[in-house]
Amino acid sequence: MAISIKNICCIGAGYVGGPSMTVMADRCPEITFNVVDKNIKRIESWNTSDLNNLPIYEPGLSLLINKCRNKNLYFSNEIEKNISSADMIFISVNTPTKKTGLGAGQAIDLKWIESCARQIAMHAKGHTIVVEKSTLPVKTAQAIKSILDGHTKKDSKNLDSDNKTFSILSNPEFLAEGTAIDDLLSPDRILIGGDDNNSIELLKNIYLKWVDGGKILTTDIWSSELSKLIANAFLAQRISSINSISALCESTEANIIDVAKAVGMDSRIGKNFLNSGPGFGGSCFKKDILNLVYICNYYGLNEVADYWEKVITINNWQQNRIVSIVVNKLYGTISGKKIAILGFAFKANTNDTRESPAINICRQLLEEGCTLNIYDPKVKKEQIDSDLRDENYSYLNKSDKEKTWKVSSSIIDAVKETDALIILTDWSEFNNLDFQKINKFMRPPCWIFDTRNIININKAKKYGFNIWKIGNGNL
Ligand code: UDX
Ligand code: UDX
């Protein structure tokens, strides 16, 4: 049994693995952290000397990378070697929704988790603590354990097998993108699930370097796995709840901002996560709810499954509703019109577009025959192009030259000769738009559709804009 942890390996250098290990490395200079990934380009970007070009954009991340990289924090593709030397291994690989086969469209595809478990089983030495960081279906630890245990049995091909032992912990990550570094430095709680007290203590001791002991919760492994799924489901449910009410506000001349404030001031409800918008995006919420629905159906809890599925139904409906409103306000057709899209990331302060509402909304607008100028401060052109290329949409039948969207380099570039602008991401630079200037570049009827409730209506009205704001029936 290890008495202290000296070497940590993290498999998966993504949005979770990268920032999580960077913060740990900063807080635990006596431990060596090796973040490994099979993706060669991604590792090259983590090692780039241009700190503005790290593979993910996250406020505060580049400072910490600069401080720790190549001191006690290393990024590499040497997966096997780093597994062998690790006392503790975090699994932070992606866990997408299955596309085909049993549970397609709902269940989590565990193929990456399984292949990591096999790599660990093959190359680990001595006692290794394996920590699930990825969000996983409840009981995944059992599958990992059985793969690892399979390799500890005597096996003539594996001479080291006698000496290998493993314990498995669940330690889900609750960071939100855009605030990942703050979330990691000052977490609401740290959750550690497992049944081996020695391993739990060793992981707990790492967090105790910067987290108050009262915030570290230990549970059995299944409760820990399930808690992460349920935390995400509850957060997503709040967004669908407030979004459903945004439509009611528009119909009843109420204002969603006032309603959310009044409701949120009840301390039993709380004020956070009550901003209505174009629906939730990101890699987790939809995938985790679909997985929850799958698990509930699996256990015969069909009413529970139906209840949670509605959270996704409302999320999709909100996006479709926004498209219909845009088309209706622009006299029932947008064919041949030009629209500016401000914001493509799924939320502010990230370059991540996974499940971004902007993708669905832009695709539908393009399908209606308009052209789009898209501006986002952090999302690269290649990413936007790849997100909008979906063979199921007929707007793609055109050759590349006739592509009906353009990625713009600034707000002004985006609004030129447009009939409308739609704010889809809550980037702070959209809070204070220069309406006077923008107005000169747009053409009547000069509509602004604010799906994030961030613009100042009075200022905009002064310059003759037509305005629609989500959840505001008073315009
Ligand atoms: C994470 C979680 O781990 C997931 O469960 C959660 O729900 C969403 O967030 P994230 O870090 O966002 O995933 O994913 P991603 O940015 O795609 O990074 C995963 C990395 O793992 C990729 O760089 C991929 O190349 C790597 N990987 C995947 C491996 O190195 N080996 C594998 O076998 C599979
Ligand atoms: C989420 C969880 O918050 C985090 O704990 C978990 O580890 C991963 O999933 P993330 O998806 O990165 O984090 O961002 P989050 O801030 O939760 O936002 C998710 C989506 O909800 C975004 O599209 C955001 O714009 C939207 N949102 C959030 C709203 O529409 N309204 C709100 O009030 C809050």
Coordinates of C-alpha atoms in Angstrom, one line a residue, residues 61-452:
L61 CA -5.3 28.7 -17.0
S62 CA -2.3 30.0 -19.0
L63 CA -0.9 31.6 -15.9
L64 CA -0.9 28.3 -14.0
I65 CA 0.4 26.4 -17.0
N66 CA 3.3 28.8 -17.2
K67 CA 4.1 28.3 -13.5
C68 CA 3.9 24.5 -13.4
R69 CA 4.6 23.1 -16.9
N70 CA 7.8 21.1 -17.1
K71 CA 8.4 21.6 -13.4
N72 CA 5.9 19.2 -11.8
L73 CA 3.4 19.1 -14.7
Y74 CA 4.0 17.3 -17.9
F75 CA 1.9 16.7 -21.0
S76 CA 2.7 13.8 -23.2
N77 CA 1.6 10.9 -25.4
E78 CA 3.6 8.4 -23.4
I79 CA 0.6 6.7 -21.9
E80 CA 2.1 3.3 -21.0
K81 CA 5.2 4.6 -19.4
N82 CA 3.3 7.1 -17.3
I83 CA 0.8 4.5 -16.2
S84 CA 3.6 2.3 -15.1
S85 CA 5.2 4.9 -12.8
A86 CA 1.9 6.2 -11.3
D87 CA 0.7 5.7 -7.8
M88 CA -2.6 7.2 -8.7
I89 CA -4.3 7.4 -12.1
F90 CA -7.2 9.7 -13.0
I91 CA -9.4 8.7 -15.9
S92 CA -10.6 11.9 -17.6
V93 CA -11.5 10.6 -21.1
N94 CA -14.7 11.6 -22.9
T95 CA -17.8 9.6 -22.4
P96 CA -20.1 10.4 -25.3
T97 CA -23.7 9.1 -25.9
K98 CA -23.8 5.9 -27.8
K99 CA -24.6 6.4 -31.5
T100 CA -25.5 2.8 -32.5
G101 CA -26.4 -0.5 -30.9
L102 CA -28.1 -1.1 -27.5
G103 CA -29.1 2.1 -25.8
A104 CA -28.2 4.2 -28.9
G105 CA -29.1 7.9 -28.4
Q106 CA -29.2 7.6 -24.6
A107 CA -26.7 5.3 -23.0
I108 CA -23.1 6.4 -22.4
D109 CA -20.5 4.8 -24.7
L110 CA -18.0 3.4 -22.3
K111 CA -15.5 2.2 -25.0
W112 CA -12.9 4.8 -24.0
I113 CA -13.2 4.0 -20.3
E114 CA -12.9 0.3 -21.0
S115 CA -9.8 0.8 -23.2
C116 CA -8.2 3.0 -20.5
A117 CA -9.0 0.3 -17.9
R118 CA -7.3 -2.3 -20.1
Q119 CA -4.2 -0.1 -20.6
I120 CA -4.0 0.4 -16.9
A121 CA -4.4 -3.3 -16.2
M122 CA -1.6 -4.1 -18.6
H123 CA 1.0 -1.5 -17.6
A124 CA 0.4 -0.5 -14.0
K125 CA 3.0 -1.7 -11.5
G126 CA 2.5 -2.4 -7.7
H127 CA -0.5 -0.8 -6.0
T128 CA -2.4 1.7 -8.1
I129 CA -5.3 3.9 -7.1
V130 CA -7.6 4.4 -10.1
V131 CA -9.8 7.4 -9.9
E132 CA -12.9 8.0 -12.1
K133 CA -13.0 11.7 -12.9
S134 CA -15.2 11.4 -16.0
T135 CA -19.0 11.5 -15.4
L136 CA -20.1 7.9 -15.6
P137 CA -23.2 5.8 -15.4
V138 CA -23.7 4.3 -11.9
K139 CA -21.9 1.0 -11.5
T140 CA -19.2 1.7 -14.0
A141 CA -16.6 1.2 -11.3
Q142 CA -17.7 -2.4 -11.2
A143 CA -16.8 -2.8 -14.8
I144 CA -13.5 -1.2 -14.3
K145 CA -12.8 -3.3 -11.3
S146 CA -13.6 -6.5 -13.1
I147 CA -11.2 -5.6 -16.0
L148 CA -8.4 -4.7 -13.5
D149 CA -9.0 -7.7 -11.4
G150 CA -8.8 -9.9 -14.5
H151 CA -5.2 -8.8 -14.9
T152 CA -4.2 -9.4 -11.3
K153 CA -4.9 -13.1 -11.7
K154 CA -1.9 -15.3 -12.6
D155 CA -1.3 -14.9 -16.3
S156 CA 1.7 -16.5 -18.0
K157 CA 1.9 -13.6 -20.5
N158 CA 2.0 -11.1 -17.8
L159 CA 4.9 -11.8 -15.4
D160 CA 4.2 -8.7 -13.2
S161 CA 0.6 -9.7 -12.6
D162 CA 1.3 -11.2 -9.1
N163 CA 2.4 -7.8 -7.8
K164 CA -0.4 -5.7 -9.1
T165 CA -3.2 -4.5 -6.9
F166 CA -5.8 -1.8 -7.6
S167 CA -8.3 0.2 -5.7
I168 CA -11.0 2.3 -7.4
L169 CA -12.4 5.6 -6.3
S170 CA -15.0 7.9 -7.9
N171 CA -14.1 11.6 -7.6
P172 CA -16.4 13.4 -10.1
E173 CA -15.5 16.9 -11.3
F174 CA -18.0 19.7 -10.8
L175 CA -16.1 22.4 -12.6
A176 CA -18.0 24.6 -15.1
E177 CA -16.2 25.8 -18.2
G178 CA -15.4 29.4 -18.2
T179 CA -14.9 29.4 -14.4
A180 CA -13.0 26.1 -14.2
I181 CA -9.9 27.5 -12.4
D182 CA -12.0 29.3 -9.8
D183 CA -14.2 26.3 -9.4
L184 CA -11.2 24.1 -8.9
L185 CA -9.5 26.4 -6.5
S186 CA -12.6 27.0 -4.4
P187 CA -14.9 24.1 -4.9
D188 CA -18.4 23.9 -3.2
R189 CA -17.5 20.3 -2.3
I190 CA -15.2 17.5 -3.2
L191 CA -16.8 14.1 -3.5
I192 CA -14.9 10.9 -3.0
G193 CA -16.6 7.6 -3.3
G194 CA -15.0 4.3 -2.6
D195 CA -14.7 1.4 -0.1
D196 CA -10.9 1.4 0.6
N197 CA -10.3 3.9 3.4
N198 CA -6.5 4.1 2.8
S199 CA -7.0 5.2 -0.8
I200 CA -9.8 7.6 0.2
E201 CA -7.4 9.2 2.8
L202 CA -4.6 9.5 0.3
L203 CA -6.8 11.3 -2.2
K204 CA -8.4 13.4 0.5
N205 CA -4.9 14.5 1.7
I206 CA -4.2 15.9 -1.8
Y207 CA -7.3 18.1 -1.7
L208 CA -6.7 19.1 1.9
K209 CA -3.7 21.1 0.6
W210 CA -6.2 23.8 -0.5
V211 CA -9.7 22.7 0.3
D212 CA -11.3 22.9 3.8
G213 CA -11.9 19.4 5.3
G214 CA -15.6 20.2 5.9
K215 CA -16.1 20.4 2.2
I216 CA -14.8 17.0 1.5
L217 CA -17.5 14.4 1.4
T218 CA -16.9 10.7 1.3
T219 CA -19.5 8.2 0.2
D220 CA -19.8 4.7 -1.2
I221 CA -18.8 4.5 -4.9
W222 CA -22.3 4.2 -6.3
S223 CA -23.6 7.2 -4.5
S224 CA -20.7 9.3 -5.7
E225 CA -21.2 8.2 -9.4
L226 CA -24.9 8.9 -9.2
S227 CA -24.5 12.3 -7.4
K228 CA -22.6 13.7 -10.3
L229 CA -25.3 12.7 -12.7
I230 CA -28.1 14.1 -10.5
A231 CA -26.3 17.4 -9.8
N232 CA -26.1 18.0 -13.6
A233 CA -29.7 16.9 -14.1
F234 CA -30.9 19.3 -11.4
L235 CA -28.9 22.2 -12.9
A236 CA -30.3 21.5 -16.4
Q237 CA -33.8 21.1 -14.9
R238 CA -33.6 24.6 -13.5
I239 CA -32.7 26.0 -16.9
S240 CA -35.6 24.3 -18.6
S241 CA -37.9 25.5 -15.9
I242 CA -36.9 29.1 -16.3
N243 CA -36.9 28.8 -20.1
S244 CA -40.4 27.4 -20.1
I245 CA -41.5 30.4 -18.0
S246 CA -39.7 32.8 -20.3
A247 CA -42.3 31.9 -23.0
L248 CA -45.1 32.4 -20.5
C249 CA -43.7 35.8 -19.7
E250 CA -43.7 36.8 -23.3
S251 CA -47.4 35.9 -23.6
T252 CA -48.5 37.6 -20.4
E253 CA -46.5 40.8 -20.6
A254 CA -44.4 39.8 -17.6
N255 CA -40.6 40.1 -17.4
I256 CA -38.6 37.0 -16.8
I257 CA -35.8 38.9 -15.1
D258 CA -38.1 40.3 -12.5
V259 CA -39.9 36.9 -12.1
A260 CA -36.5 35.1 -11.7
K261 CA -35.4 37.6 -9.2
A262 CA -38.5 37.4 -7.1
V263 CA -38.6 33.6 -7.2
G264 CA -34.8 33.3 -6.6
M265 CA -34.9 35.6 -3.5
D266 CA -36.7 32.7 -1.7
S267 CA -33.7 31.2 0.0
R268 CA -35.2 27.8 -0.4
I269 CA -35.0 28.2 -4.2
G270 CA -31.9 30.4 -4.5
K271 CA -30.9 32.9 -7.2
N272 CA -28.3 31.0 -9.2
F273 CA -29.0 29.2 -12.5
L274 CA -32.2 31.1 -13.2
N275 CA -31.1 33.0 -16.3
S276 CA -33.3 32.2 -19.2
G277 CA -31.6 31.9 -22.6
P278 CA -31.4 29.8 -25.8
G279 CA -31.2 26.6 -23.8
F280 CA -28.3 24.8 -22.2
G281 CA -25.4 23.4 -24.2
G282 CA -22.0 21.9 -23.2
S283 CA -20.8 18.4 -23.2
C284 CA -22.5 17.3 -20.0
F285 CA -26.1 18.2 -19.4
K286 CA -27.8 16.6 -22.4
K287 CA -25.6 13.5 -22.3
D288 CA -26.1 13.0 -18.5
I289 CA -29.9 13.4 -18.7
L290 CA -30.1 11.0 -21.6
N291 CA -28.1 8.6 -19.5
L292 CA -30.3 9.2 -16.5
V293 CA -33.4 8.5 -18.7
Y294 CA -31.7 5.3 -19.9
I295 CA -30.9 4.1 -16.4
C296 CA -34.4 4.8 -15.1
N297 CA -36.0 2.9 -18.0
Y298 CA -33.5 0.1 -17.5
Y299 CA -34.8 -0.3 -13.9
G300 CA -38.4 0.0 -15.0
L301 CA -38.9 3.5 -13.6
N302 CA -40.6 4.7 -16.7
E303 CA -42.4 7.7 -15.1
V304 CA -39.1 8.9 -13.7
A305 CA -37.5 8.6 -17.1
D306 CA -40.3 10.5 -18.8
Y307 CA -40.1 13.3 -16.2
W308 CA -36.4 13.9 -16.8
E309 CA -36.7 13.5 -20.6
K310 CA -39.0 16.6 -20.6
V311 CA -36.0 18.7 -19.5
I312 CA -34.4 18.0 -22.9
T313 CA -37.7 18.4 -24.7
I314 CA -38.0 22.0 -23.3
N315 CA -34.4 22.7 -24.2
N316 CA -34.9 21.8 -27.9
W317 CA -38.3 23.6 -27.9
Q318 CA -36.7 26.8 -26.7
Q319 CA -34.2 26.8 -29.6
N320 CA -36.9 26.0 -32.2
R321 CA -39.1 28.7 -30.6
I322 CA -36.3 31.3 -31.1
V323 CA -36.0 30.5 -34.7
S324 CA -39.7 30.8 -35.3
I325 CA -39.8 34.2 -33.5
V326 CA -36.9 35.5 -35.7
V327 CA -38.7 34.3 -38.9
N328 CA -42.0 35.8 -37.8
K329 CA -40.6 39.1 -36.8
L330 CA -38.8 39.4 -40.2
Y331 CA -42.2 39.3 -42.0
G332 CA -42.5 35.5 -42.1
T333 CA -39.5 34.8 -44.3
I334 CA -35.8 35.2 -44.0
S335 CA -35.0 33.8 -47.4
G336 CA -32.4 36.0 -49.0
K337 CA -31.9 38.0 -45.8
K338 CA -28.7 38.4 -43.9
I339 CA -28.4 37.9 -40.2
A340 CA -25.5 38.5 -37.8
I341 CA -24.9 36.0 -35.1
L342 CA -23.1 37.2 -32.0
G343 CA -21.6 34.3 -30.0
F344 CA -21.2 30.7 -31.0
A345 CA -19.7 29.1 -27.9
F346 CA -22.2 27.3 -25.6
K347 CA -21.5 29.9 -22.9
A348 CA -19.2 32.9 -22.3
N349 CA -15.5 32.5 -21.5
T350 CA -14.9 29.3 -23.3
N351 CA -14.0 28.2 -26.9
D352 CA -16.1 25.1 -26.5
T353 CA -19.1 24.6 -28.9
R354 CA -20.2 21.1 -27.9
E355 CA -24.0 21.0 -27.9
S356 CA -24.0 24.8 -28.2
P357 CA -27.6 26.1 -28.9
A358 CA -25.9 28.3 -31.6
I359 CA -25.4 25.2 -33.7
N360 CA -29.0 24.2 -33.8
I361 CA -30.3 27.7 -34.2
C362 CA -27.8 28.6 -37.0
R363 CA -28.6 25.4 -38.9
Q364 CA -32.3 26.1 -38.8
L365 CA -31.9 29.7 -39.9
L366 CA -29.7 28.6 -42.8
E367 CA -32.3 26.1 -43.7
E368 CA -34.8 28.9 -43.9
G369 CA -32.6 30.4 -46.7
C370 CA -30.9 33.3 -45.0
T371 CA -27.1 34.0 -44.9
L372 CA -25.3 34.3 -41.6
N373 CA -22.3 36.4 -40.5
I374 CA -21.0 34.7 -37.3
Y375 CA -18.8 36.3 -34.8
D376 CA -17.4 34.7 -31.6
P377 CA -14.4 36.1 -29.7
K378 CA -12.8 32.7 -29.0
V379 CA -14.2 30.0 -31.3
K380 CA -12.1 29.4 -34.3
K381 CA -13.4 29.5 -37.9
E382 CA -12.6 25.8 -38.5
Q383 CA -14.7 24.9 -35.5
I384 CA -17.7 26.9 -36.6
D385 CA -17.4 25.5 -40.2
S386 CA -17.2 22.0 -38.9
D387 CA -20.2 22.4 -36.6
L388 CA -22.4 23.7 -39.4
R389 CA -21.5 21.0 -41.8
D390 CA -24.2 18.4 -41.2
E391 CA -25.2 16.3 -44.1
N392 CA -28.9 16.2 -42.9
Y393 CA -29.4 19.8 -43.9
S394 CA -30.1 20.8 -47.5
Y395 CA -28.3 24.1 -47.2
L396 CA -25.1 22.1 -47.5
N397 CA -26.0 20.9 -51.0
K398 CA -24.3 24.1 -52.2
S399 CA -20.6 23.9 -53.1
D400 CA -18.2 25.4 -50.6
K401 CA -17.9 28.6 -52.6
E402 CA -21.6 29.3 -52.1
K403 CA -21.4 28.6 -48.4
T404 CA -24.2 30.6 -46.9
W405 CA -22.4 31.5 -43.7
K406 CA -19.3 33.6 -43.1
V407 CA -17.2 33.7 -40.0
S408 CA -16.5 37.4 -39.1
S409 CA -13.6 38.8 -37.2
S410 CA -15.4 41.5 -35.3
I411 CA -18.9 42.7 -34.3
I412 CA -18.8 45.4 -36.9
D413 CA -17.7 43.0 -39.6
A414 CA -20.6 40.7 -38.6
V415 CA -23.4 43.3 -38.7
K416 CA -22.5 44.8 -42.1
E417 CA -25.7 44.9 -44.3
T418 CA -27.6 42.7 -42.0
D419 CA -31.4 42.9 -41.4
A420 CA -31.1 41.5 -37.8
L421 CA -28.6 40.5 -35.2
I422 CA -29.0 37.7 -32.7
I423 CA -27.1 37.5 -29.5
L424 CA -26.6 33.8 -28.7
T425 CA -23.7 33.7 -26.1
D426 CA -23.4 35.9 -23.0
W427 CA -19.9 37.2 -23.8
S428 CA -19.3 40.4 -21.8
E429 CA -18.4 42.4 -25.0
F430 CA -22.0 42.1 -26.1
N431 CA -23.3 43.8 -23.0
N432 CA -22.3 47.2 -24.2
L433 CA -22.8 47.2 -27.9
D434 CA -22.1 50.5 -29.7
F435 CA -25.7 50.8 -31.1
Q436 CA -25.0 54.1 -32.9
K437 CA -22.2 52.6 -34.9
I438 CA -23.9 49.2 -35.5
N439 CA -27.0 51.0 -36.7
K440 CA -25.1 52.6 -39.5
F441 CA -23.9 49.3 -40.8
M442 CA -27.3 47.4 -40.6
R443 CA -30.3 47.9 -42.8
P444 CA -33.9 48.3 -41.8
P445 CA -35.8 46.8 -40.1
C446 CA -32.7 46.5 -37.9
W447 CA -33.9 43.9 -35.5
I448 CA -32.0 42.8 -32.4
F449 CA -32.9 39.5 -30.9
D450 CA -31.3 39.2 -27.4
T451 CA -31.6 35.6 -26.3
R452 CA -29.4 36.2 -23.3

